[in-house]
Amino acid sequence: LLFFGKYIWGVVGFYIPYSEGERVGTIVKLSNKGLIWKSWEGEMVVRRGYISYGDFWRFSIDNNDPLKDELVSAVWDAFNNGYTVQIRYEQTAGIHSWRGKTTYLIKDVKIVE
């Protein structure tokens, strides 16, 4: 019953926006993973100014996002070149495993000068 409830909440909660915001940091991981449904997952070390906190933030790129290819390319470029980036995201209340493994879905990536 708990598993079924968690599954239903994930499906329903995915469409409920929980929060939105921006984070700045350096991409340390980007992978396309999953046994059944592949999704792009990443990790970023969060920064404030010139200080790196060592706090890892996990995010997903929504498989149904029309800008998915551009987002993957921008994150991959930032990862390969060690750029500091500003990521705009939307957090949902639930998770669809075929769209992403985290509740944080990125919407925009900008390189910080």
Short mmCIF file of C-alpha atoms in Angstrom, two decimals:
data_model
loop_
_atom_site.label_atom_id
_atom_site.label_comp_id
_atom_site.label_asym_id
_atom_site.label_seq_id
_atom_site.Cartn_x
_atom_site.Cartn_y
_atom_site.Cartn_z
CA LEU A 1 0.00 0.00 0.00
CA LEU A 2 2.85 2.41 0.82
CA PHE A 3 4.62 1.60 -2.46
CA PHE A 4 1.43 2.17 -4.43
CA GLY A 5 0.80 5.44 -2.59
CA LYS A 6 4.35 6.63 -3.29
CA TYR A 7 3.95 5.75 -6.97
CA ILE A 8 0.63 7.60 -7.27
CA TRP A 9 2.08 10.65 -5.47
CA GLY A 10 5.06 10.65 -7.83
CA VAL A 11 2.77 10.68 -10.86
CA VAL A 12 0.41 13.31 -9.47
CA GLY A 13 3.07 15.33 -7.64
CA PHE A 14 5.21 15.67 -10.73
CA TYR A 15 2.78 18.22 -12.10
CA ILE A 16 2.64 20.22 -8.86
CA PRO A 17 5.31 22.96 -8.82
CA TYR A 18 6.95 23.08 -5.41
CA SER A 19 9.59 25.77 -5.89
CA GLU A 20 11.76 27.49 -8.46
CA GLY A 21 15.05 29.29 -8.22
CA GLU A 22 18.66 29.56 -9.32
CA ARG A 23 21.93 28.07 -8.13
CA VAL A 24 25.52 28.89 -9.04
CA GLY A 25 28.35 26.40 -9.08
CA THR A 26 30.59 24.06 -11.03
CA ILE A 27 29.32 20.92 -12.73
CA VAL A 28 31.17 17.86 -11.41
CA LYS A 29 29.08 15.07 -12.89
CA LEU A 30 26.81 14.51 -15.88
CA SER A 31 25.53 11.09 -16.88
CA ASN A 32 22.82 9.48 -18.96
CA LYS A 33 21.63 6.67 -16.71
CA GLY A 34 18.78 4.29 -16.03
CA LEU A 35 17.94 0.62 -16.57
CA ILE A 36 14.62 1.05 -18.34
CA TRP A 37 14.31 4.80 -18.92
CA LYS A 38 17.51 6.74 -19.55
CA SER A 39 17.64 10.28 -18.20
CA TRP A 40 20.33 12.94 -17.92
CA GLU A 41 21.40 13.42 -14.30
CA GLY A 42 23.99 15.84 -12.97
CA GLU A 43 25.70 17.11 -9.85
CA MET A 44 27.03 20.55 -9.13
CA VAL A 45 29.21 21.94 -6.34
CA VAL A 46 27.31 24.97 -5.07
CA ARG A 47 29.25 28.26 -4.83
CA ARG A 48 28.67 31.65 -3.32
CA GLY A 49 30.94 34.30 -4.73
CA TYR A 50 34.42 32.82 -4.92
CA ILE A 51 33.81 30.32 -2.11
CA SER A 52 32.89 26.74 -2.92
CA TYR A 53 30.82 25.11 -0.18
CA GLY A 54 31.47 21.50 -1.14
CA ASP A 55 27.72 21.03 -1.03
CA PHE A 56 26.61 18.79 -3.89
CA TRP A 57 23.31 19.56 -5.60
CA ARG A 58 21.73 16.90 -7.80
CA PHE A 59 19.54 17.82 -10.76
CA SER A 60 17.85 16.26 -13.78
CA ILE A 61 17.20 17.34 -17.34
CA ASP A 62 13.56 16.61 -18.19
CA ASN A 63 13.31 14.05 -21.00
CA ASN A 64 10.12 15.77 -22.24
CA ASP A 65 11.61 19.28 -22.27
CA PRO A 66 11.65 20.66 -25.85
CA LEU A 67 15.05 22.28 -25.07
CA LYS A 68 16.56 19.04 -23.71
CA ASP A 69 19.31 18.80 -26.35
CA GLU A 70 20.38 22.42 -25.81
CA LEU A 71 20.42 21.97 -22.03
CA VAL A 72 22.48 18.77 -22.27
CA SER A 73 24.92 20.51 -24.62
CA ALA A 74 25.27 23.56 -22.33
CA VAL A 75 25.81 21.44 -19.20
CA TRP A 76 28.25 19.15 -21.04
CA ASP A 77 30.23 22.17 -22.28
CA ALA A 78 30.37 23.65 -18.76
CA PHE A 79 31.48 20.29 -17.34
CA ASN A 80 34.25 19.76 -19.91
CA ASN A 81 35.62 23.30 -19.58
CA GLY A 82 35.20 23.75 -15.81
CA TYR A 83 32.96 26.80 -16.20
CA THR A 84 31.02 28.26 -13.29
CA VAL A 85 27.36 28.25 -14.29
CA GLN A 86 24.09 29.70 -13.08
CA ILE A 87 21.28 27.17 -13.36
CA ARG A 88 17.61 28.11 -13.26
CA TYR A 89 15.45 25.22 -12.05
CA GLU A 90 11.94 24.17 -11.14
CA GLN A 91 11.32 21.74 -8.30
CA THR A 92 8.28 19.47 -8.44
CA ALA A 93 6.54 17.68 -5.58
CA GLY A 94 6.92 14.23 -7.20
CA ILE A 95 9.15 12.27 -9.59
CA HIS A 96 8.49 10.52 -12.90
CA SER A 97 11.35 8.06 -13.32
CA TRP A 98 11.01 8.21 -17.11
CA ARG A 99 11.49 11.99 -17.09
CA GLY A 100 14.20 12.41 -14.41
CA LYS A 101 15.48 10.91 -11.17
CA THR A 102 15.32 14.06 -9.02
CA THR A 103 12.66 16.66 -8.28
CA TYR A 104 14.96 19.43 -9.57
CA LEU A 105 14.48 19.94 -13.32
CA ILE A 106 16.77 22.51 -14.90
CA LYS A 107 15.28 25.08 -17.26
CA ASP A 108 18.24 27.28 -18.24
CA VAL A 109 22.05 27.28 -18.01
CA LYS A 110 24.20 30.42 -18.18
CA ILE A 111 27.96 30.71 -17.91
CA VAL A 112 29.03 33.10 -15.13
CA GLU A 113 31.90 35.44 -15.94
#
